[in-house]
Amino acid sequence: MKLGICPGTFDPVTNGHLDIIERGLRIFDKILIGVAPSDRKMPLFTLDERLELIRKVTRGFENVTVSSFDGLLVEYARQQKGVGIIRGLRAVSDFEYELQLALMNRKLASDVETVFMMPSQEYSFLTSTIVKEIASFGGSVKGLVPEVVEQALREKFGR
Ligand code: ADP
């Protein structure tokens, strides 16, 4: 059983994240979505809210579990017996940071591989940040996030 770890902030989970998770399932037998508190990023949704939303939208996926982790990602991966870390690569702009992260993680734990996956083109410019920006001004994020996330955004912004 090969377990892939899909780490991130997921503030909130988007269809881009789900695209990567689905692709990851073609390579790994199981995927563990690891939600980081990322307090420094001052998330819009609390950790519990982010966990609840991801659990709801991945309920239909077999072999996907969700948990939170604090601390070093490679430690979490080792502790969970993950063989790979899955990261999404959108535009070229993601590349430099992701390469830095992957090489640093390799230095810390040479037994954990990082796998990059490209999302479907329609999600190539989709970020949680853009989704929050649109929703905060009352714009429609239909098709960019699952319906429960749309609803949660409306509630957050009091619309
Ligand atoms: P982080 O704070 O770790 O960047 P994110 O929730 O923003 O957390 O992203 C988690 C992972 O999901 C990252 O690997 C990111 O590249 C990937 N990701 C986010 N949005 C998309 C998207 N639209 N297409 C592909 N991958 C994505």
Short mmCIF file of C-alpha atoms and ligand atoms in Angstrom, two decimals:
data_model
loop_
_atom_site.label_atom_id
_atom_site.label_comp_id
_atom_site.label_asym_id
_atom_site.label_seq_id
_atom_site.Cartn_x
_atom_site.Cartn_y
_atom_site.Cartn_z
CA MET A 1 0.00 0.00 0.00
CA LYS A 2 1.64 3.20 -1.15
CA LEU A 3 0.50 6.23 0.81
CA GLY A 4 0.83 9.72 -0.64
CA ILE A 5 0.62 12.78 1.58
CA CYS A 6 -1.10 15.83 0.16
CA PRO A 7 -0.14 18.75 2.42
CA GLY A 8 -1.45 22.29 2.37
CA THR A 9 -3.37 25.07 4.03
CA PHE A 10 -6.62 24.48 2.13
CA ASP A 11 -8.06 27.89 3.03
CA PRO A 12 -10.48 26.84 1.58
CA VAL A 13 -10.25 23.65 -0.49
CA THR A 14 -10.80 24.36 -4.22
CA ASN A 15 -11.52 22.27 -7.29
CA GLY A 16 -7.80 22.64 -8.08
CA HIS A 17 -6.92 20.77 -4.89
CA LEU A 18 -9.49 18.08 -5.70
CA ASP A 19 -8.08 17.73 -9.21
CA ILE A 20 -4.63 17.03 -7.76
CA ILE A 21 -6.02 14.57 -5.21
CA GLU A 22 -7.82 12.65 -7.95
CA ARG A 23 -4.67 12.51 -10.05
CA GLY A 24 -2.67 11.43 -7.02
CA LEU A 25 -5.01 8.48 -6.55
CA ARG A 26 -3.85 7.14 -9.92
CA ILE A 27 -0.34 6.80 -8.56
CA PHE A 28 -0.82 6.14 -4.87
CA ASP A 29 -3.07 3.52 -3.27
CA LYS A 30 -4.12 5.89 -0.54
CA ILE A 31 -3.92 9.60 0.02
CA LEU A 32 -3.73 11.40 3.32
CA ILE A 33 -4.63 15.07 3.13
CA GLY A 34 -2.60 16.87 5.74
CA VAL A 35 -3.97 20.24 6.74
CA ALA A 36 -1.44 22.62 8.23
CA PRO A 37 -2.62 25.28 10.69
CA SER A 38 -0.50 27.86 8.78
CA ASP A 39 -1.19 30.50 11.43
CA ARG A 40 1.38 32.81 9.86
CA LYS A 41 -0.80 33.00 6.75
CA MET A 42 -3.70 34.19 8.93
CA PRO A 43 -6.26 31.85 7.36
CA LEU A 44 -9.85 32.96 6.79
CA PHE A 45 -11.19 29.59 7.93
CA THR A 46 -10.19 28.02 11.25
CA LEU A 47 -8.34 24.73 11.14
CA ASP A 48 -11.50 22.88 12.20
CA GLU A 49 -13.56 24.58 9.50
CA ARG A 50 -10.97 23.70 6.84
CA LEU A 51 -10.88 20.08 8.03
CA GLU A 52 -14.67 19.85 8.00
CA LEU A 53 -14.93 21.26 4.47
CA ILE A 54 -12.31 18.88 3.08
CA ARG A 55 -13.91 15.92 4.83
CA LYS A 56 -17.26 16.84 3.30
CA VAL A 57 -15.96 17.22 -0.25
CA THR A 58 -13.81 14.08 -0.22
CA ARG A 59 -16.45 11.87 1.35
CA GLY A 60 -17.05 10.27 -2.05
CA PHE A 61 -13.40 9.37 -2.56
CA GLU A 62 -12.38 5.96 -1.44
CA ASN A 63 -8.88 5.75 0.01
CA VAL A 64 -8.68 9.41 1.02
CA THR A 65 -8.31 10.42 4.65
CA VAL A 66 -7.92 13.83 6.22
CA SER A 67 -6.01 14.97 9.28
CA SER A 68 -4.13 17.98 10.52
CA PHE A 69 -0.45 18.22 11.27
CA ASP A 70 1.81 20.70 12.94
CA GLY A 71 5.55 20.85 12.58
CA LEU A 72 7.81 19.42 9.93
CA LEU A 73 6.09 17.90 6.93
CA VAL A 74 8.72 15.19 6.47
CA GLU A 75 8.32 14.12 10.09
CA TYR A 76 4.58 13.81 9.54
CA ALA A 77 5.15 11.87 6.32
CA ARG A 78 7.51 9.45 8.07
CA GLN A 79 5.26 9.04 11.07
CA GLN A 80 2.30 8.23 8.79
CA LYS A 81 4.49 5.92 6.67
CA GLY A 82 3.95 7.98 3.54
CA VAL A 83 6.25 7.25 0.63
CA GLY A 84 5.58 10.44 -1.24
CA ILE A 85 4.54 14.06 -0.89
CA ILE A 86 2.18 15.28 -3.59
CA ARG A 87 2.31 18.93 -4.57
CA GLY A 88 0.45 20.71 -7.34
CA LEU A 89 2.32 22.75 -9.93
CA ARG A 90 0.20 25.38 -11.57
CA ALA A 91 2.07 28.05 -13.45
CA VAL A 92 5.81 28.47 -13.77
CA SER A 93 5.55 30.86 -10.84
CA ASP A 94 5.01 27.92 -8.47
CA PHE A 95 8.16 26.22 -9.64
CA GLU A 96 10.94 28.03 -7.82
CA TYR A 97 9.31 27.86 -4.41
CA GLU A 98 8.21 24.25 -4.85
CA LEU A 99 11.67 23.16 -6.00
CA GLN A 100 13.21 24.84 -2.96
CA LEU A 101 10.72 23.10 -0.68
CA ALA A 102 11.17 19.69 -2.32
CA LEU A 103 14.97 19.84 -2.18
CA MET A 104 14.92 20.97 1.43
CA ASN A 105 12.55 18.16 2.33
CA ARG A 106 14.85 15.70 0.56
CA LYS A 107 17.77 17.00 2.60
CA LEU A 108 15.77 16.44 5.78
CA ALA A 109 14.42 13.03 4.74
CA SER A 110 15.99 11.41 1.70
CA ASP A 111 13.53 8.49 1.85
CA VAL A 112 10.47 10.65 1.12
CA GLU A 113 9.97 11.60 -2.53
CA THR A 114 8.09 14.66 -3.74
CA VAL A 115 5.79 14.18 -6.71
CA PHE A 116 4.53 17.16 -8.71
CA MET A 117 1.24 16.99 -10.49
CA MET A 118 -0.19 19.42 -13.05
CA PRO A 119 -3.86 20.24 -12.68
CA SER A 120 -6.31 20.40 -15.52
CA GLN A 121 -5.78 23.61 -17.48
CA GLU A 122 -8.96 25.22 -16.20
CA TYR A 123 -7.50 25.20 -12.67
CA SER A 124 -4.04 26.36 -13.64
CA PHE A 125 -4.57 29.84 -12.29
CA LEU A 126 -6.84 28.93 -9.42
CA THR A 127 -5.68 29.68 -5.90
CA SER A 128 -7.50 29.78 -2.57
CA THR A 129 -6.40 33.42 -2.32
CA ILE A 130 -8.12 34.39 -5.57
CA VAL A 131 -11.27 32.53 -4.53
CA LYS A 132 -11.38 34.43 -1.23
CA GLU A 133 -10.81 37.74 -3.00
CA ILE A 134 -13.67 37.15 -5.45
CA ALA A 135 -16.02 35.93 -2.71
CA SER A 136 -15.21 38.88 -0.45
CA PHE A 137 -16.53 41.23 -3.15
CA GLY A 138 -19.64 39.13 -3.70
CA GLY A 139 -18.47 37.60 -6.99
CA SER A 140 -19.41 34.11 -8.06
CA VAL A 141 -16.94 31.30 -7.43
CA LYS A 142 -19.16 28.70 -9.03
CA GLY A 143 -17.14 25.99 -10.75
CA LEU A 144 -14.00 26.97 -8.85
CA VAL A 145 -14.93 25.40 -5.53
CA PRO A 146 -17.41 22.72 -4.43
CA GLU A 147 -20.89 23.96 -3.47
CA VAL A 148 -20.39 23.53 0.28
CA VAL A 149 -17.34 25.77 0.03
CA GLU A 150 -19.33 28.36 -1.94
CA GLN A 151 -21.87 28.35 0.88
CA ALA A 152 -19.19 28.58 3.58
CA LEU A 153 -17.64 31.57 1.79
CA ARG A 154 -21.01 33.32 1.60
CA GLU A 155 -21.48 32.80 5.32
CA LYS A 156 -17.96 34.04 6.12
CA PHE A 157 -18.49 37.22 4.19
CA GLY A 158 -22.03 37.67 5.48
CA ARG A 159 -23.71 37.44 2.08
P1 ADP B 1 0.23 25.82 0.87
O1 ADP B 1 0.04 26.81 1.97
O2 ADP B 1 1.04 24.63 1.27
O3 ADP B 1 0.69 26.42 -0.42
P2 ADP B 1 -2.31 25.40 -0.46
O4 ADP B 1 -3.58 24.95 0.15
O5 ADP B 1 -2.28 26.75 -1.07
O6 ADP B 1 -1.24 25.24 0.66
O7 ADP B 1 -1.84 24.36 -1.55
C1 ADP B 1 -1.69 23.00 -1.25
C2 ADP B 1 -1.22 22.27 -2.47
O8 ADP B 1 -2.22 22.29 -3.46
C3 ADP B 1 0.03 22.88 -3.11
O9 ADP B 1 0.83 21.84 -3.61
C4 ADP B 1 -0.53 23.68 -4.24
O10 ADP B 1 0.40 23.82 -5.29
C5 ADP B 1 -1.69 22.81 -4.65
N1 ADP B 1 -2.71 23.57 -5.35
C6 ADP B 1 -3.48 24.58 -4.89
N2 ADP B 1 -4.31 25.05 -5.85
C7 ADP B 1 -4.05 24.30 -6.96
C8 ADP B 1 -4.54 24.31 -8.29
N3 ADP B 1 -5.45 25.18 -8.71
N4 ADP B 1 -4.03 23.42 -9.14
C9 ADP B 1 -3.07 22.56 -8.73
N5 ADP B 1 -2.56 22.51 -7.51
C10 ADP B 1 -3.04 23.37 -6.63
#
